[in-house]
PDB file of C-alpha atoms in Angstrom:
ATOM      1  CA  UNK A 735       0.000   0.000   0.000  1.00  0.00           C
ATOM      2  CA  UNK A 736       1.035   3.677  -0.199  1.00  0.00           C
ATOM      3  CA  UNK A 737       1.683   5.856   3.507  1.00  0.00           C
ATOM      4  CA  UNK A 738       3.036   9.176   4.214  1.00  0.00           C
ATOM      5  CA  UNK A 739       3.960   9.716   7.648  1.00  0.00           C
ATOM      6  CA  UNK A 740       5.024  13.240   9.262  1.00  0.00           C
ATOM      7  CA  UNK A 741       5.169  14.575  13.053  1.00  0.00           C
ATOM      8  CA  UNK A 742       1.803  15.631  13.718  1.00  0.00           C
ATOM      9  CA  UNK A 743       2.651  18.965  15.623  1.00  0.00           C
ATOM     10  CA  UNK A 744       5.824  20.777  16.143  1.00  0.00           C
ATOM     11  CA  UNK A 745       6.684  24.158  18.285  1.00  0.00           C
ATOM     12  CA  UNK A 746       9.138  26.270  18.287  1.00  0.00           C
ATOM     13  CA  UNK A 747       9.665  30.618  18.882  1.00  0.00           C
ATOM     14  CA  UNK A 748      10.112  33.345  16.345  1.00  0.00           C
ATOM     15  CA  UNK A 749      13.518  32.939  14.442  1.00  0.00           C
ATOM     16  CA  UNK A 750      14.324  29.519  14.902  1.00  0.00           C
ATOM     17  CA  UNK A 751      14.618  26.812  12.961  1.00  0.00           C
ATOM     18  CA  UNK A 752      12.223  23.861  12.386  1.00  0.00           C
ATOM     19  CA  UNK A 753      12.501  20.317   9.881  1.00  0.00           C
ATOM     20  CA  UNK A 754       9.698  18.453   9.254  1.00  0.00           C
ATOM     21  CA  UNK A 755      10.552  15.354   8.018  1.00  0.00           C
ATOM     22  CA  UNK A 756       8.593  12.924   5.919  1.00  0.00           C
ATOM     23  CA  UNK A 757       8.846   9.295   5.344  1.00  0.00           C
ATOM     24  CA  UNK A 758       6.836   7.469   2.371  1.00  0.00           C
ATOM     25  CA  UNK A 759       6.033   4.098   0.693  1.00  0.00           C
ATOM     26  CA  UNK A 760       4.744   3.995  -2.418  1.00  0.00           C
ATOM     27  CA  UNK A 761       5.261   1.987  -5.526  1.00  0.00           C
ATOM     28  CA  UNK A 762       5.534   4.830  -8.756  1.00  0.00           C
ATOM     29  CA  UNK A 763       7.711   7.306  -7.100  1.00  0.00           C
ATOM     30  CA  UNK A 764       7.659  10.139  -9.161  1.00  0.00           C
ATOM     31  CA  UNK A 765       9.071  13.550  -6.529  1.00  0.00           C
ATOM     32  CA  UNK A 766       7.920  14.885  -3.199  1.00  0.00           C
ATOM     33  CA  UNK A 767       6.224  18.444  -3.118  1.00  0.00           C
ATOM     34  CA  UNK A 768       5.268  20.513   0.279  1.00  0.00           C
ATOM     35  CA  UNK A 769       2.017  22.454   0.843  1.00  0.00           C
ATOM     36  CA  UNK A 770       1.254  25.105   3.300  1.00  0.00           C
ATOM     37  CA  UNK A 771      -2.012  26.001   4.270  1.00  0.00           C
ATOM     38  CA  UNK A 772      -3.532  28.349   6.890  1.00  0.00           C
ATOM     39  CA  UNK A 773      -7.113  27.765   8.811  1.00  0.00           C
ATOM     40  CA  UNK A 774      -9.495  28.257   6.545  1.00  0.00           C
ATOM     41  CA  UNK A 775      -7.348  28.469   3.901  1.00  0.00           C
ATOM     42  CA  UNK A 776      -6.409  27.025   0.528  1.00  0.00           C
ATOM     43  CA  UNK A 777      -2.824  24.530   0.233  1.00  0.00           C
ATOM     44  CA  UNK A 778      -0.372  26.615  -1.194  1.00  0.00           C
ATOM     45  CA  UNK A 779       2.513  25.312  -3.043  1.00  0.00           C
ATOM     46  CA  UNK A 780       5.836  25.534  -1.417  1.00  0.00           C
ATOM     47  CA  UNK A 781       8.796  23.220  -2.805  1.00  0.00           C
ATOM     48  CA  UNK A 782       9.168  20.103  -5.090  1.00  0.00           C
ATOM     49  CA  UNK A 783      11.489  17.719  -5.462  1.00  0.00           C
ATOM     50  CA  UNK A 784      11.947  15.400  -7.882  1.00  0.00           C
ATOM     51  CA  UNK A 785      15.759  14.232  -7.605  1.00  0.00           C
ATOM     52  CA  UNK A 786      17.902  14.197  -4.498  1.00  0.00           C
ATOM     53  CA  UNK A 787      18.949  17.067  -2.740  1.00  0.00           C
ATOM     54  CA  UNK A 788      18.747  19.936  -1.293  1.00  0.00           C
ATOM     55  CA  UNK A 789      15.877  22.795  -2.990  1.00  0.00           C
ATOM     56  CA  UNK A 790      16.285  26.184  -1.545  1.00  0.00           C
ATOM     57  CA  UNK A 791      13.182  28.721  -1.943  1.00  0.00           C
ATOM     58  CA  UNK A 792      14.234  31.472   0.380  1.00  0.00           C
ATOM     59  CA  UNK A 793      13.674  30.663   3.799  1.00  0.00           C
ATOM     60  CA  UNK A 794      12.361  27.074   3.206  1.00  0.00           C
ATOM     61  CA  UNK A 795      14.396  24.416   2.198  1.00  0.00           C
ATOM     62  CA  UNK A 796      13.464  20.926   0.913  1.00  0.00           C
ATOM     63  CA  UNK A 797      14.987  17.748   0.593  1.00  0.00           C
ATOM     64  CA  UNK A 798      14.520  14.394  -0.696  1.00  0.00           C
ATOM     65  CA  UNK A 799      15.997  10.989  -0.615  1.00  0.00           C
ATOM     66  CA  UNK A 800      15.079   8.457  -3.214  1.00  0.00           C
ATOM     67  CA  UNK A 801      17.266   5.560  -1.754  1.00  0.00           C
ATOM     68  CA  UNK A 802      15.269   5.813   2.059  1.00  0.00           C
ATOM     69  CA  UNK A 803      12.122   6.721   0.729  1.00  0.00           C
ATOM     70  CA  UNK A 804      12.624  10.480   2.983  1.00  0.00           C
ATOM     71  CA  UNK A 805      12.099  14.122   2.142  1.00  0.00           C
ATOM     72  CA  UNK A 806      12.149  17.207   4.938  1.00  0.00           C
ATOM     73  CA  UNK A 807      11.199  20.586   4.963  1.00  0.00           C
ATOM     74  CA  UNK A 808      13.267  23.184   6.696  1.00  0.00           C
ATOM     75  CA  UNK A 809      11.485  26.372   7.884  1.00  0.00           C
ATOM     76  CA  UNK A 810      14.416  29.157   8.699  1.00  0.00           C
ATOM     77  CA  UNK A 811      13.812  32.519  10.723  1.00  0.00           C
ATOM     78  CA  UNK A 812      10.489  31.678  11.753  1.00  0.00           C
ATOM     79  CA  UNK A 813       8.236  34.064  12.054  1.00  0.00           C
ATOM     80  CA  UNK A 814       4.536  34.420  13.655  1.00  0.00           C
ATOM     81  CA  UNK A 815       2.953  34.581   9.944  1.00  0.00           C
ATOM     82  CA  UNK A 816       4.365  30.377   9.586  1.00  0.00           C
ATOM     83  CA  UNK A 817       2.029  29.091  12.125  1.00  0.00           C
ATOM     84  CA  UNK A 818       0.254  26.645   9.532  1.00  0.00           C
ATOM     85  CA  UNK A 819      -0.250  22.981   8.595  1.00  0.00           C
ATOM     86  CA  UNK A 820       2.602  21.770   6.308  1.00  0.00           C
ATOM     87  CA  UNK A 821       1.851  18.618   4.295  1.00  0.00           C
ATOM     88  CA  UNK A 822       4.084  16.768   2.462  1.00  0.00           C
ATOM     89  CA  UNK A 823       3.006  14.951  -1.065  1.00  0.00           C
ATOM     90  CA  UNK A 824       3.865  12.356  -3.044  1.00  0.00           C
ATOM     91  CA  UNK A 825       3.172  12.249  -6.675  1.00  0.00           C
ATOM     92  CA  UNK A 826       2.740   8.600  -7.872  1.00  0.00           C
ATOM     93  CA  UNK A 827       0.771   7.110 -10.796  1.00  0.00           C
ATOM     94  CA  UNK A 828       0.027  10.861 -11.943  1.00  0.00           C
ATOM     95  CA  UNK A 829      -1.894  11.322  -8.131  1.00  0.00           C
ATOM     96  CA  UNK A 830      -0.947  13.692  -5.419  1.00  0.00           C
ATOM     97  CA  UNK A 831      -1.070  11.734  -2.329  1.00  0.00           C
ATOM     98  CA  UNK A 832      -1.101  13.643   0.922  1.00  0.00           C
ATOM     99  CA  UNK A 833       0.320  13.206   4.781  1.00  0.00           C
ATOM    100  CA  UNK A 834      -1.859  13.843   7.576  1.00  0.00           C
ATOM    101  CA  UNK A 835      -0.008  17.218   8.241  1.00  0.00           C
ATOM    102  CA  UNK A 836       2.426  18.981  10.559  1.00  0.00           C
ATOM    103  CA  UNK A 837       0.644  21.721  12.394  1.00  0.00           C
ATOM    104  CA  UNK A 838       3.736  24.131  13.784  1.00  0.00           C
ATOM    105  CA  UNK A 839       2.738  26.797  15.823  1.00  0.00           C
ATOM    106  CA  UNK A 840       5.524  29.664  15.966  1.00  0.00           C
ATOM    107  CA  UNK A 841       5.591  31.571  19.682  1.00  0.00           C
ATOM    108  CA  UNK A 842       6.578  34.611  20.687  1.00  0.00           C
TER     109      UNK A 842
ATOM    110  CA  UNK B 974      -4.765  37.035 -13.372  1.00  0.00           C
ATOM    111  CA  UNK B 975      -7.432  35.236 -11.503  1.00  0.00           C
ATOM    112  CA  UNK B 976      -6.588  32.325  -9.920  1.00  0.00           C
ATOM    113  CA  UNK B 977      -8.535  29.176  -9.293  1.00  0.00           C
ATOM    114  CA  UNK B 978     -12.150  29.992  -8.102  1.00  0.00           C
ATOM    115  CA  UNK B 979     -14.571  27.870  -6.803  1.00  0.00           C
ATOM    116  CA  UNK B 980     -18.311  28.184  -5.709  1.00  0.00           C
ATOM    117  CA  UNK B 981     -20.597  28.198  -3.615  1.00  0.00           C
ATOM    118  CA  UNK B 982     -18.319  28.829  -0.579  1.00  0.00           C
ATOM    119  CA  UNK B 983     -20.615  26.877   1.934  1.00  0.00           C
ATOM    120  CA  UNK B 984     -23.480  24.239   1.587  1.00  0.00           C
ATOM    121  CA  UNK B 985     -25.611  22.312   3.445  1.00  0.00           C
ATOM    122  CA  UNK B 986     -27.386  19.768   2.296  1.00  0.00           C
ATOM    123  CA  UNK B 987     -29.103  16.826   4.092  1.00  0.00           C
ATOM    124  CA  UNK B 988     -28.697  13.031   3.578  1.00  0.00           C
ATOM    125  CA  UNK B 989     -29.876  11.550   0.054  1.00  0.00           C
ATOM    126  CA  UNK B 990     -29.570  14.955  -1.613  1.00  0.00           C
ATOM    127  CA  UNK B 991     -27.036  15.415  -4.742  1.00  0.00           C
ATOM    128  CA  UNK B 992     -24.773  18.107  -5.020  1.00  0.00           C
ATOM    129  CA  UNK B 993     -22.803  19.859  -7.693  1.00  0.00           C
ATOM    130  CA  UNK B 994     -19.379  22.064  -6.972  1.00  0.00           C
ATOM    131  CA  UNK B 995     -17.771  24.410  -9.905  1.00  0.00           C
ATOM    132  CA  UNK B 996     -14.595  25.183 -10.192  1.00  0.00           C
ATOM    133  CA  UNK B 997     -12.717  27.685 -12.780  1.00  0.00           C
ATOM    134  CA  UNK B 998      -8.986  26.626 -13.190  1.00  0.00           C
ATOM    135  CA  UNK B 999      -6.045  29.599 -13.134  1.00  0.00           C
ATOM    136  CA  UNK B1000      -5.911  30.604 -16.501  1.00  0.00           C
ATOM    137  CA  UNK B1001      -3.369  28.472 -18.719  1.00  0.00           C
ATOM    138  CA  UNK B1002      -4.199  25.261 -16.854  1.00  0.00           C
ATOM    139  CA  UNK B1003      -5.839  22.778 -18.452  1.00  0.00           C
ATOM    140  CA  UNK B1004      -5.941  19.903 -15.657  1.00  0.00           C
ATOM    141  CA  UNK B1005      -7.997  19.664 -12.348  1.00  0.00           C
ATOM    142  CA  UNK B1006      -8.381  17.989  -9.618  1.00  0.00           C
ATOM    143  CA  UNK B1007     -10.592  17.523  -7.136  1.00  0.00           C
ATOM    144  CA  UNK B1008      -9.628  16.885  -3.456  1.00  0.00           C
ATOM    145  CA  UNK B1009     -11.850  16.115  -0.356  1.00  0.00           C
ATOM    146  CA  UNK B1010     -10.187  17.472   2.722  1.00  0.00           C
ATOM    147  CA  UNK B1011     -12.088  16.522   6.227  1.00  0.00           C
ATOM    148  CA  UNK B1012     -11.240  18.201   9.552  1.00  0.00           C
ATOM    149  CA  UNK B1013      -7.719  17.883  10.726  1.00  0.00           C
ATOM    150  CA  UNK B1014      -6.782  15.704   7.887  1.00  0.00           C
ATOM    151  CA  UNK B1015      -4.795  16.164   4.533  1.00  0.00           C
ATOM    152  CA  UNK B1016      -6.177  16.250   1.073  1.00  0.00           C
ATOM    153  CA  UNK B1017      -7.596  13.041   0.054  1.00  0.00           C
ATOM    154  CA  UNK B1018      -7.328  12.597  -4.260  1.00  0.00           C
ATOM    155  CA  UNK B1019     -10.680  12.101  -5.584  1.00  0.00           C
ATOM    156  CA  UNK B1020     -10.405  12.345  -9.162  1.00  0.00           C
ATOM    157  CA  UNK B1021      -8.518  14.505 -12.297  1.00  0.00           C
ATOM    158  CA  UNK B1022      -9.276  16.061 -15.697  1.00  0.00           C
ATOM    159  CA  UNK B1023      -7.717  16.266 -18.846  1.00  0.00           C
ATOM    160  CA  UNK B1024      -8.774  16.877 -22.080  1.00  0.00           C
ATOM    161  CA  UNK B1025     -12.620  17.043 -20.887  1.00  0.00           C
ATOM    162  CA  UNK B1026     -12.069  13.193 -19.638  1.00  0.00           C
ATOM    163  CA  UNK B1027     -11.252  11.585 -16.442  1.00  0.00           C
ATOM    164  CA  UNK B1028      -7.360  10.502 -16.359  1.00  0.00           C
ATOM    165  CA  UNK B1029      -7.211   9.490 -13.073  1.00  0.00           C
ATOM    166  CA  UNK B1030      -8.978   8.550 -10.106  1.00  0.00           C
ATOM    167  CA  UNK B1031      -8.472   8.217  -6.379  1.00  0.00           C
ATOM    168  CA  UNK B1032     -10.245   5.057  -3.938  1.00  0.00           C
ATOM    169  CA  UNK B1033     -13.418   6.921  -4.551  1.00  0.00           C
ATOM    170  CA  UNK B1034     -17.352   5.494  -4.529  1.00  0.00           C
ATOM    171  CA  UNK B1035     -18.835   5.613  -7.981  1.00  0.00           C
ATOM    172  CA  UNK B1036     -21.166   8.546  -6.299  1.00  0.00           C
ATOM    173  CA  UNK B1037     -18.649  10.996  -7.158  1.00  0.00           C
ATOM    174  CA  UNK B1038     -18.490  12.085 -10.616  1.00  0.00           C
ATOM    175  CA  UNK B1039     -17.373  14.555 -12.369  1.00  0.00           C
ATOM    176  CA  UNK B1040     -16.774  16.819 -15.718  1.00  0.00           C
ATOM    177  CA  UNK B1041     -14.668  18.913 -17.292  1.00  0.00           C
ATOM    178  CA  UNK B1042     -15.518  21.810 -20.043  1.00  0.00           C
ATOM    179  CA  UNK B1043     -14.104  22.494 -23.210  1.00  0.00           C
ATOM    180  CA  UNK B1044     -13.073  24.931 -21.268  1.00  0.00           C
ATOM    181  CA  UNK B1045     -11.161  23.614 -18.691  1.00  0.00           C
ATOM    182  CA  UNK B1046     -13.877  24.407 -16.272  1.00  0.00           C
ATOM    183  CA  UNK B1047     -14.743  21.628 -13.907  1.00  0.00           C
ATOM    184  CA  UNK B1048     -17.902  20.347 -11.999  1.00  0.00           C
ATOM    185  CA  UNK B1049     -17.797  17.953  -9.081  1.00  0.00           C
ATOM    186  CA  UNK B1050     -20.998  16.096  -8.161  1.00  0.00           C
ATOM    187  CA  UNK B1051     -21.941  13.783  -5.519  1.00  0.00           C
ATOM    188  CA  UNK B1052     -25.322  11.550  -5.385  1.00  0.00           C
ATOM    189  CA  UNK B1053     -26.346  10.131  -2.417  1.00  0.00           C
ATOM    190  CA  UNK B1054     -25.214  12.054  -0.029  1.00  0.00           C
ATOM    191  CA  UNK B1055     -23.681  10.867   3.177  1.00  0.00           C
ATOM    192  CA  UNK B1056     -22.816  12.013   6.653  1.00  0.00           C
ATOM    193  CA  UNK B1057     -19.464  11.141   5.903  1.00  0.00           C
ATOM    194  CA  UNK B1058     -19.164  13.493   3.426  1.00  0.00           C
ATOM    195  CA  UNK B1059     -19.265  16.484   5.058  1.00  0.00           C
ATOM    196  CA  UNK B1060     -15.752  17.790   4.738  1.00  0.00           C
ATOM    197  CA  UNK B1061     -13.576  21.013   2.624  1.00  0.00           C
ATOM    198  CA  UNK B1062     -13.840  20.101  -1.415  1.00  0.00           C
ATOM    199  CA  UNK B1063     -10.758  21.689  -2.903  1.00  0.00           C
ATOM    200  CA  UNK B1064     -10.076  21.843  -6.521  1.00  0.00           C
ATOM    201  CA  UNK B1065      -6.411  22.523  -8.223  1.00  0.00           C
ATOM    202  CA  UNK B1066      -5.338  23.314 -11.722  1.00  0.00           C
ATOM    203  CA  UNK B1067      -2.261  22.609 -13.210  1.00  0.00           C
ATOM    204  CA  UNK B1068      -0.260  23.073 -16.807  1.00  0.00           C
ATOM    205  CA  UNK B1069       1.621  19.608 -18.086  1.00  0.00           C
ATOM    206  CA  UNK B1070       4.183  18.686 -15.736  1.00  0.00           C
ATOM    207  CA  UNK B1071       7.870  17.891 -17.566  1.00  0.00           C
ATOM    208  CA  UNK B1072       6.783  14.383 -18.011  1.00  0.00           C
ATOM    209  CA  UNK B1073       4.356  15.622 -20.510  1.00  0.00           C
ATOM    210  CA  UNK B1074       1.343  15.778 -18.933  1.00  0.00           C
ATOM    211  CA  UNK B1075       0.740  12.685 -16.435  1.00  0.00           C
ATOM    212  CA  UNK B1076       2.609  14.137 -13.515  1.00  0.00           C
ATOM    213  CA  UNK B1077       2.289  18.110 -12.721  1.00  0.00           C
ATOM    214  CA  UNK B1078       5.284  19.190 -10.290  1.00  0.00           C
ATOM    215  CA  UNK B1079       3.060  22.466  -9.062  1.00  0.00           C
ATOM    216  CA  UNK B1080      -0.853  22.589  -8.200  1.00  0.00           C
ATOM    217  CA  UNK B1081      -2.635  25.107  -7.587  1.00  0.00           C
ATOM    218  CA  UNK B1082      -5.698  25.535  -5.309  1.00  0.00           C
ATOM    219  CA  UNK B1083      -8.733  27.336  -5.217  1.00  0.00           C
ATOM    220  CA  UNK B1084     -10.697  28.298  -1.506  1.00  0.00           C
ATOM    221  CA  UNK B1085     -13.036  25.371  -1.566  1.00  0.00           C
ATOM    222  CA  UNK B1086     -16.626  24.500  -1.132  1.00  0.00           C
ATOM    223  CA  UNK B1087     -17.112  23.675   2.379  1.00  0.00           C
ATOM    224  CA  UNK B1088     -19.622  21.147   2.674  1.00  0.00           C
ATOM    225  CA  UNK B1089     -21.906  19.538   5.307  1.00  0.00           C
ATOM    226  CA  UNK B1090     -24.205  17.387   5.317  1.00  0.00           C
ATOM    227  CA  UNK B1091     -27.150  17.042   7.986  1.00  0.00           C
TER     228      UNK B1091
END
């Protein structure tokens, strides 16, 4: 079968630094893309992947790792405006297939 | 340059009823999908168009159906409606991915119709 699994909540104060990692199964591999979305709001793209490595998109990084099935999002300088649910996604079999989501809240 | 619009914002409907949800994709797509997202939960893949035809489909009941306009415009219907359904519908457009269409690297998504059903 296909699974996504990702912490379900993570905390951390204004300018640190937060990963979110993401471990997968799935047969049809094709890359690993990130969402962010707000309450009440729409997913919004942040970063794909689709070969190993590092993807740098200002203060968010991405990475994957084909060979352990693993892909992370780093969230740099954190600020109050990043309190969100991150998803990871796996595009297989021309599908996007979701995690259950990282909700990081961002303190003061 | 509007981006992906969907309607009605909110609906309720009670069991047994049918209901249909429009979407408009960001102009120069030509693919949608159609999500259902419930309550503390990530997008679940219902079902994508291309070409005004279904390419692919998620581990959906046959009460969900859909169509797609010359277009590109999309409609999302569901018969029979359940308790269970009652959840966030979200629809995303995207342009051909680099493997020519099948896989699209970036999608796009509208507010969503937030359903419930009584």
């Amino acid at each position: 079968g296909q699974s996504l699994e990702q912490p379900s909540e993570v905390t951390a104060v204004e300018g640190a630094i937060v990963q979110i990692n993401c471990t997968y199964q799935t047969s049809g591999f094709y890359g690993l893309s990130w969402y962010q979305q707000h309450d009440g709001g729409a997913p919004t793209f942040l970063s794909y992947n689709g070969l190993d490595g590092l993807e740098e998109t200002g203060r968010f990084s991405s990475f994957l790792s084909r060979s352990d099935s693993y892909g992370y999002l780093l969230l740099q300088e954190l600020q109050m405006k990043d309190s969100a649910s991150y998803f990871c996604a796996v595009i297989s079999w021309g599908k996007l297939q979701f995690g259950a989501g990282t909700q990081v809240v961002v303190t003061p | 340059d509007a981006g992906v619009t969907q309607s009605p914002t909110h609906l309720i409907k009670t069991r047994g009823q049918q209901v249909t949800l429009r979407c408009s994709p960001k102009s120069g797509h030509d693919t949608v999908s159609w999500y259902q997202q419930a309550l503390g939960q990530g997008p679940q893949f219902i079902f994508q168009y291309y070409e005004e035809e279904e390419r692919q489909r998620g581990n959906f009941p046959d009460r969900f159906s859909g169509h797609q306009f010359p277009n590109y415009s999309s409609e999302l219907n569901v018969n029979a409606l359940l308790l269970g359904d009652s959840a966030l519908y979200l629809c995303a457009s995207s342009s051909p991915g680099l493997a020519g269409g099948l896989y699209s690297e970036t999608q796009y998504f509208g507010p969503g119709t937030r359903l419930l059903v009584l």
